[in-house]
Tab-separated table of C-alpha atoms and ligand atoms in Angstrom:
chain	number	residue	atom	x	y	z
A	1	UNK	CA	0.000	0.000	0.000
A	2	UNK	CA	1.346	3.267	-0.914
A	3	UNK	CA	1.088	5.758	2.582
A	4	UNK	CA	0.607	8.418	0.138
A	5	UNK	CA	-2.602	7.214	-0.533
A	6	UNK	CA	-3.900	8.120	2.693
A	7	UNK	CA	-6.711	10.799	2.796
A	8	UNK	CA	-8.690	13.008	4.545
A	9	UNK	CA	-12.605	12.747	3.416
A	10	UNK	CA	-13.704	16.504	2.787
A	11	UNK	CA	-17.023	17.265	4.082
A	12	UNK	CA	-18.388	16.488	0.318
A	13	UNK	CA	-17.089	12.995	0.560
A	14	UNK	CA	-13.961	13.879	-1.569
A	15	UNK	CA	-10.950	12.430	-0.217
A	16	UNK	CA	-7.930	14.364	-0.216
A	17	UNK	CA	-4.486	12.437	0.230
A	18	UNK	CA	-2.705	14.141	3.250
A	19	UNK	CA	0.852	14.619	2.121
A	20	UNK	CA	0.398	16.601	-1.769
A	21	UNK	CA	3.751	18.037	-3.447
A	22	UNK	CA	4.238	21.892	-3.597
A	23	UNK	CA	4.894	23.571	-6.196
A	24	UNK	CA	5.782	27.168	-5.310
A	25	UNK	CA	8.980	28.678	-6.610
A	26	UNK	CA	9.415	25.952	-9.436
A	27	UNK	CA	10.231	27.544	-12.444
A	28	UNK	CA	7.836	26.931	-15.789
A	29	UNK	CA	9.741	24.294	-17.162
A	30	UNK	CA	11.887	21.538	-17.118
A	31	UNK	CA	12.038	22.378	-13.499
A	32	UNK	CA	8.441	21.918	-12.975
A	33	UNK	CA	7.830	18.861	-15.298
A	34	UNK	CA	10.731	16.856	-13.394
A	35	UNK	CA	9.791	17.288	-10.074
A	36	UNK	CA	6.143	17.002	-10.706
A	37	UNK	CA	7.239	13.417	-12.797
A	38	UNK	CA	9.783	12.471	-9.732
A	39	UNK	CA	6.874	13.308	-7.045
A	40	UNK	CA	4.922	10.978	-9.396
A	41	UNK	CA	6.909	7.989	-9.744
A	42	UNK	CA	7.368	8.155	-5.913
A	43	UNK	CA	4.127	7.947	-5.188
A	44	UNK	CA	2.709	11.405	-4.480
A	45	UNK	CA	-0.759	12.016	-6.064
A	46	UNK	CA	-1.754	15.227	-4.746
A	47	UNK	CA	0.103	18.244	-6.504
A	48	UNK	CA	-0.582	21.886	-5.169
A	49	UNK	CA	-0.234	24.633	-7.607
A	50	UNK	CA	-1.649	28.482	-8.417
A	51	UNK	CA	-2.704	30.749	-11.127
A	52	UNK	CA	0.163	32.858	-9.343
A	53	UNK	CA	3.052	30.479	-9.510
A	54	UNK	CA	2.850	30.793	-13.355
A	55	UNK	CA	3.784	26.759	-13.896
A	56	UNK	CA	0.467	25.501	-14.222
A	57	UNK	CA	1.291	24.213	-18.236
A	58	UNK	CA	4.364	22.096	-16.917
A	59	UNK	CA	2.317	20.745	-13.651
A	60	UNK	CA	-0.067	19.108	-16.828
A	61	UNK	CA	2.342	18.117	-18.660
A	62	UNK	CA	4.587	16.303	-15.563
A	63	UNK	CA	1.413	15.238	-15.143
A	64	UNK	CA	0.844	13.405	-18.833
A	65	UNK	CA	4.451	12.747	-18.819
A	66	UNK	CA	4.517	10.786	-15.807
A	67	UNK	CA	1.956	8.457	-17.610
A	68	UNK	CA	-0.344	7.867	-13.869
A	69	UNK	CA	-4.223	8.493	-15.020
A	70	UNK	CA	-5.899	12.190	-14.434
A	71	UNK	CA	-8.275	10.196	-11.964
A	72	UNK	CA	-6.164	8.894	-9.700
A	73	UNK	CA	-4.259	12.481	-9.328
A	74	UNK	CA	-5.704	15.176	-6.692
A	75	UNK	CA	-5.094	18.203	-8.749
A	76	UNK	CA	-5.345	21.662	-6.819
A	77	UNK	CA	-4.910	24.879	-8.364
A	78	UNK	CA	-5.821	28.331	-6.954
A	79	UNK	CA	-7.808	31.703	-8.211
A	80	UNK	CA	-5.367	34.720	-8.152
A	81	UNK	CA	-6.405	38.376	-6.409
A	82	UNK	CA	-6.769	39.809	-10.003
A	83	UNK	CA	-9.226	37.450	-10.908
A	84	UNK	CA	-11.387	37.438	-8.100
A	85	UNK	CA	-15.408	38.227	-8.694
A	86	UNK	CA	-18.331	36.504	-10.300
A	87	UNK	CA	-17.131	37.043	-14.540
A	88	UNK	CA	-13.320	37.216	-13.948
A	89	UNK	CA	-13.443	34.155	-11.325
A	90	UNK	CA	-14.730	31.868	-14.230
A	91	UNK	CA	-12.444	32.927	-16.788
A	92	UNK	CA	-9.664	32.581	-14.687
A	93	UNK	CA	-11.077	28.877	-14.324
A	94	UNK	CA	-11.290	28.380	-17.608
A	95	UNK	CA	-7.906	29.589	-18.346
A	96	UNK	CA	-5.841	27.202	-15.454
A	97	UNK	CA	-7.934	24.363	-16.839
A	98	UNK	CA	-6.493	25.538	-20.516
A	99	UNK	CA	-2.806	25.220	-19.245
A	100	UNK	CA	-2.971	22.676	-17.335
A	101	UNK	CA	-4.778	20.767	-20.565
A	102	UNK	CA	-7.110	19.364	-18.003
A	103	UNK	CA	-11.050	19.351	-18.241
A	104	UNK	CA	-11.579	19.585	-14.307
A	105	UNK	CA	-10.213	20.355	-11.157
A	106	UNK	CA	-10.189	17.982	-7.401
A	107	UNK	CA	-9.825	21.120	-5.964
A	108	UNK	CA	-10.264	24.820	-6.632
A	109	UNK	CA	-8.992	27.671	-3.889
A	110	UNK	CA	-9.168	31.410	-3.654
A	111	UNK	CA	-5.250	32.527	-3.041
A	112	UNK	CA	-5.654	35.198	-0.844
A	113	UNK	CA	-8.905	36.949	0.835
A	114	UNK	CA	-9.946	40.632	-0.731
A	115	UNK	CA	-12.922	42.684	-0.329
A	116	UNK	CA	-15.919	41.152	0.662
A	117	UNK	CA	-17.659	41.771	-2.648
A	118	UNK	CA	-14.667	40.232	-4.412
A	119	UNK	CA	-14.472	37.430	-2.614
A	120	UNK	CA	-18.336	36.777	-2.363
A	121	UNK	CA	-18.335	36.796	-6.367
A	122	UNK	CA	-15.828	34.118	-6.546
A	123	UNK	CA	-16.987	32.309	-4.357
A	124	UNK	CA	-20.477	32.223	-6.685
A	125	UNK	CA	-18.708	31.735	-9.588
A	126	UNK	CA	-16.422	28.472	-7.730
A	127	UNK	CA	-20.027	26.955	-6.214
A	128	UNK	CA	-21.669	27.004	-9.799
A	129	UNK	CA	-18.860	25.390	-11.428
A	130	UNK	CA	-18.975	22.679	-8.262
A	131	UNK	CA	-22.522	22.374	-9.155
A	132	UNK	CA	-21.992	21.364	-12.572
A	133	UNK	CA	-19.196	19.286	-11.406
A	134	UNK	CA	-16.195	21.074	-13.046
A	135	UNK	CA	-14.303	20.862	-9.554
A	136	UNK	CA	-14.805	18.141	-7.376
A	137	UNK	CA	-14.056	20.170	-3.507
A	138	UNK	CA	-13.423	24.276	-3.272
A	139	UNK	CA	-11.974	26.073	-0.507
A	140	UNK	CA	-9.945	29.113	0.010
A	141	UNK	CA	-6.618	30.078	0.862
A	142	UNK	CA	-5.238	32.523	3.861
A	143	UNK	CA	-8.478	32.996	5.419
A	144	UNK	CA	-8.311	34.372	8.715
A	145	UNK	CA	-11.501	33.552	10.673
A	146	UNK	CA	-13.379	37.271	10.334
A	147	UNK	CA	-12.661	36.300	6.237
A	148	UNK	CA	-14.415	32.834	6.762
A	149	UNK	CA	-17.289	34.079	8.899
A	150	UNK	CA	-17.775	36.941	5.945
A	151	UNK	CA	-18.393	33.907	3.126
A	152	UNK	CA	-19.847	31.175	5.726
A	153	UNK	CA	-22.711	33.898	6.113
A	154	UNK	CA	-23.210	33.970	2.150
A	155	UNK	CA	-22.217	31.217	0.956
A	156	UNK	CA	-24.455	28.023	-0.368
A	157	UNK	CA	-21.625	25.643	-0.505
A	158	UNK	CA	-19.192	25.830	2.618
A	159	UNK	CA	-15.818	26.147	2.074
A	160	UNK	CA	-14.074	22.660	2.550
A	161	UNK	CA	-10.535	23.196	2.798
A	162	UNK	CA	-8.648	26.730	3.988
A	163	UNK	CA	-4.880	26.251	3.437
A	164	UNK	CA	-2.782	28.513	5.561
A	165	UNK	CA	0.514	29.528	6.227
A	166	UNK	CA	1.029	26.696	9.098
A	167	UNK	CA	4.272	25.048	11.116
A	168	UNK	CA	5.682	24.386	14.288
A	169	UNK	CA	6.452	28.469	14.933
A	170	UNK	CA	3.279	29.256	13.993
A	171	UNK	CA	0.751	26.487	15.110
A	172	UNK	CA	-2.826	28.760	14.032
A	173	UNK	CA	-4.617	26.800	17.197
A	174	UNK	CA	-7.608	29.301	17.446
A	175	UNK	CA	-7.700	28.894	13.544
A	176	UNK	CA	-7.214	25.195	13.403
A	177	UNK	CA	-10.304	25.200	16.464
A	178	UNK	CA	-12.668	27.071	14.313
A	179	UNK	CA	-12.268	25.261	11.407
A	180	UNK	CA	-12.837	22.100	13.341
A	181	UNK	CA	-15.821	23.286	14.631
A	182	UNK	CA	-16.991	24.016	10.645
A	183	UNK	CA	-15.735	21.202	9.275
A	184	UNK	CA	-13.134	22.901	7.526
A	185	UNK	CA	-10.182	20.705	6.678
A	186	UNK	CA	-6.600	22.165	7.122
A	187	UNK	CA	-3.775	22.838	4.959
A	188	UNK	CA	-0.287	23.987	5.806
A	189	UNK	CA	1.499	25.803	3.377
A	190	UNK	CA	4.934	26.320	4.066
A	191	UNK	CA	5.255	23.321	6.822
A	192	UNK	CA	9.077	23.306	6.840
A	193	UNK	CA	8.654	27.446	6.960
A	194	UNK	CA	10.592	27.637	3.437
A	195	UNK	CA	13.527	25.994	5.043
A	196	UNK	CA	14.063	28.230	7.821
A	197	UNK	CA	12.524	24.945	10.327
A	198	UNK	CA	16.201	23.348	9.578
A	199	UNK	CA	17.854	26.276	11.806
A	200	UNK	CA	15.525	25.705	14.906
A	201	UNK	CA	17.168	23.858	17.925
A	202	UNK	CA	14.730	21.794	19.114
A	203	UNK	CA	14.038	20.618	15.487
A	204	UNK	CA	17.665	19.397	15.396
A	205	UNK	CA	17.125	18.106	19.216
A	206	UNK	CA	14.129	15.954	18.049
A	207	UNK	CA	16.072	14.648	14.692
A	208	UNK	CA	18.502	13.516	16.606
A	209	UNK	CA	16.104	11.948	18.996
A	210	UNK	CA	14.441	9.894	16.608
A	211	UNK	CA	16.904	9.083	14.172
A	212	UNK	CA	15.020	11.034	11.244
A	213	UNK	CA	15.560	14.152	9.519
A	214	UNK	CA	14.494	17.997	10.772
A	215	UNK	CA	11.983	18.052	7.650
A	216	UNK	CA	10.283	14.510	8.035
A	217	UNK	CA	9.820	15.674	12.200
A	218	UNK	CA	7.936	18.809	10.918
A	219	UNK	CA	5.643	16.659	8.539
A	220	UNK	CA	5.079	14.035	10.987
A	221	UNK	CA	4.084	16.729	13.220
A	222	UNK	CA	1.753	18.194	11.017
A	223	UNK	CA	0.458	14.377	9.833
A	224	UNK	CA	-0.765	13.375	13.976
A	225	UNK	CA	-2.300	16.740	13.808
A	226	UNK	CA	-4.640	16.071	11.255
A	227	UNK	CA	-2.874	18.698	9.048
A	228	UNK	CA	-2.580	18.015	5.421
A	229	UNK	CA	0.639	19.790	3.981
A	230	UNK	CA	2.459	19.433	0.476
A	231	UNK	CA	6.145	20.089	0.981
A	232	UNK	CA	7.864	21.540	-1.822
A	233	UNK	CA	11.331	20.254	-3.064
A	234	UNK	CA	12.444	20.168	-6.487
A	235	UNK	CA	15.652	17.249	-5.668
A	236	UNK	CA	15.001	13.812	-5.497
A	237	UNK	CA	16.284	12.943	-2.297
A	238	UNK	CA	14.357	15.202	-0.746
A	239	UNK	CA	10.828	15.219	-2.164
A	240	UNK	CA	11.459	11.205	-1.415
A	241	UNK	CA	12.436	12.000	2.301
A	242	UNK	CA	9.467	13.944	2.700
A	243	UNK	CA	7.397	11.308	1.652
A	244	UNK	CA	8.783	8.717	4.183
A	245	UNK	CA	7.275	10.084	7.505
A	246	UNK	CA	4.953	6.920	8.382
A	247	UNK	CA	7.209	4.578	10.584
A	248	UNK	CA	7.788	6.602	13.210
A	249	UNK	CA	5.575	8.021	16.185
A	250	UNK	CA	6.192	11.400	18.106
A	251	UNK	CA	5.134	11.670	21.492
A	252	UNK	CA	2.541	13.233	23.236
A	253	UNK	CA	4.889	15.357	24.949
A	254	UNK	CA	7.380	16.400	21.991
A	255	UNK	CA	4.017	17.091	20.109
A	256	UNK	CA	3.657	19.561	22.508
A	257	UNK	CA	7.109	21.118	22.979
A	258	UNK	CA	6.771	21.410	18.869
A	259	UNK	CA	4.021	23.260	19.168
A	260	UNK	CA	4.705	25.446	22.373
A	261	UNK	CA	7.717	27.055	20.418
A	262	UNK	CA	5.929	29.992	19.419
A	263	UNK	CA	7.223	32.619	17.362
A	264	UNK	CA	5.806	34.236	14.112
A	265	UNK	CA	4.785	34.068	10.435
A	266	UNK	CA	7.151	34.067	7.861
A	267	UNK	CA	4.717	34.777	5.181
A	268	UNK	CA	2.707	37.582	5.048
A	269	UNK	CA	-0.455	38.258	7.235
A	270	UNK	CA	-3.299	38.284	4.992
A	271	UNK	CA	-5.104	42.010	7.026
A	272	UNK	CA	-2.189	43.852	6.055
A	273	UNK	CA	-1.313	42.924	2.661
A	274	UNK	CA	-2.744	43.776	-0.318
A	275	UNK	CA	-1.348	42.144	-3.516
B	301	NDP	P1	8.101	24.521	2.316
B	301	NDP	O1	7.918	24.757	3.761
B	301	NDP	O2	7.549	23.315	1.669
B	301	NDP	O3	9.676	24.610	2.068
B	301	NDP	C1	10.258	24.502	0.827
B	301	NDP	C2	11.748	24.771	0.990
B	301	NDP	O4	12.367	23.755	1.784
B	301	NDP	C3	12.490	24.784	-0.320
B	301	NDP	O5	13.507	25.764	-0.223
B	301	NDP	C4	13.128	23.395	-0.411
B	301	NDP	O6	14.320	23.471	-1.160
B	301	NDP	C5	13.389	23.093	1.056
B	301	NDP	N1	13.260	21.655	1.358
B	301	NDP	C6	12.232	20.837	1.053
B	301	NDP	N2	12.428	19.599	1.551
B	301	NDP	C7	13.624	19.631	2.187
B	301	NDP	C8	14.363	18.665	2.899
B	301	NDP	N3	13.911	17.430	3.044
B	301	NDP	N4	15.566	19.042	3.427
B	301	NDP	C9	16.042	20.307	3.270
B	301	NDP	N5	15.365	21.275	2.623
B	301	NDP	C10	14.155	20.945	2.079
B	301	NDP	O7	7.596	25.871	1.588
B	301	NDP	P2	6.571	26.213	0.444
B	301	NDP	O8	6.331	27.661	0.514
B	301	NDP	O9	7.032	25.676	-0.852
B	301	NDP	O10	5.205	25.500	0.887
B	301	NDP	C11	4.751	24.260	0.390
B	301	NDP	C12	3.685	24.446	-0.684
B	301	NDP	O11	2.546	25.126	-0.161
B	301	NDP	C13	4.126	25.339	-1.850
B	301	NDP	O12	5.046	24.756	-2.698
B	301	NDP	C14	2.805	25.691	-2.461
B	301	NDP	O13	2.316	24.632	-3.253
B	301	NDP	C15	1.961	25.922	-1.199
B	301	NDP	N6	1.977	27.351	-0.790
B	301	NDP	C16	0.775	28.003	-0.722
B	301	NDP	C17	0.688	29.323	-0.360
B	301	NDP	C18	-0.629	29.990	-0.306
B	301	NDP	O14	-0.671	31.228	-0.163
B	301	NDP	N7	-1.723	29.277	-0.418
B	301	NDP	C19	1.895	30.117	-0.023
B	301	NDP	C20	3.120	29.345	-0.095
B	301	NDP	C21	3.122	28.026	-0.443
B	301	NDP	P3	14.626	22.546	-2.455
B	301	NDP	O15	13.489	22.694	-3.425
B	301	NDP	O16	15.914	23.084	-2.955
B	301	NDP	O17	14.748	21.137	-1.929
């Protein structure tokens, strides 16, 4: 049995395998279509990309390449901040489907919250396209709660997934409680904090501890949480490494210690930018 294969069922039903592979950063390319193929072959079938990372048309074709069938891939791709609202929500749709020479999506996220109006017209635009079963599970992206109680009142279709800058330093707990309480499943986005985790002492404590490595502590972490996450590597080794995080166990009490190290984002806080 491939471990990779293990999923979270959405509140639709739709499972979602828990560990996807990132793809922010990867260059439009060669560099996307390898890693995408070697995530693949490993056994990955959940691949995270966005409007915004402008690699969508080599994510499809590491996708053909790699010879695996569309249906057995969870294929997420997010709406940008330019195309939010009802008309430009669709086309935007329309347009990732285009490059990534698919003719539906598992999953479908708005990148960052805007105005309420903006947002609200997405949103529309994401639950008619669910309806006529373009995209099988939508969800946003860097919703703060105040953002998700905004759409929540609105919306027809709740939001099933939020995926949020998440990781040991920054553990979102009154987030995470809230969207347990709506049946919201979580995703971290930068889980091994876009390799600033591998400087952090009690990281390197715990690694040592265990025998594993610094990254496959912070996605085993996130993995007993209930937290789905899709690291992002674009060498072998490592997107392999990140994969193998289901023989081990951490305790009750290190799982604590992770998450009482407190600190802050790295990424930006969603009320005080505006892309
Ligand atoms: P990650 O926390 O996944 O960290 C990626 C960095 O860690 C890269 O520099 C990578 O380098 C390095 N790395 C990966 N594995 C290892 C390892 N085993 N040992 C040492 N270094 C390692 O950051 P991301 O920001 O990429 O987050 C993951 C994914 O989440 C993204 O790729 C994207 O799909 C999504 N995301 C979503 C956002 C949103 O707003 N919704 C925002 C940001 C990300 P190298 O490639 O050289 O191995």
């Amino acid at each position: 049995m491939n471990n990779l294969l293990e999923s979270i069922e959405l509140l639709n039903g739709v499972k979602i395998p828990k560990i996807g592979f990132g793809t922010f950063k990867v260059e439009n390319g060669e560099e996307t279509v390898s890693s995408v193929k070697e995530a693949l072959k490993f056994g990955y079938r959940h691949i995270d990309t966005a409007r915004i990372y402008d690699n969508e048309e080599s994510v499809g074709l590491g996708i053909r390449e790699s010879g695996i069938d569309r249906k057995d891939i969870f294929l997420v791709t997010k709406v940008w901040n330019s195309d939010l609202g009802y008309e430009k929500t669709k086309e935007a749709f329309y347009k990732s489907l285009e490059r990534l020479k698919t003719d539906y999506l598992d999953l479908y996220l708005i990148h960052w919250p805007k105005e309420k109006e903006k947002n609200l017209g997405a949103w529309k635009a994401m639950e008619e396209l669910y309806e006529e079963g373009k995209i099988r599970a939508i969800g946003v992206s860097n919703f703060k709660i105040h953002h998700l109680k905004e759409l929540i009142k609105e919306a027809e279709i709740m939001p099933m997934i939020n995926q949020v800058e998440l990781h040991p330093q920054f553990p979102q707990e009154e987030l995470r409680e809230f969207c347990i309480k709506n049946n919201i499943a979580i995703e971290a986005w930068g889980p091994l904090m876009q390799g600033k985790i591998f400087e952090i002492d009690l990281m390197k404590e715990l690694a040592k501890k265990y025998g594993k490595t610094i990254s496959q502590i912070a996605l085993r972490w996130h993995y007993q949480l209930g937290i789905i996450t899709s690291p992002k590597s674009i060498k072998a080794e490592r997107i392999i490494e990140n994969a193998n995080i289901f023989d081990f166990e951490i305790s009750k009490e290190d799982m604590i210690r992770i998450e009482d190290l407190k600190g802050d984002r790295i990424g930006p806080d969603p009320d005080k930018i505006n892309f």
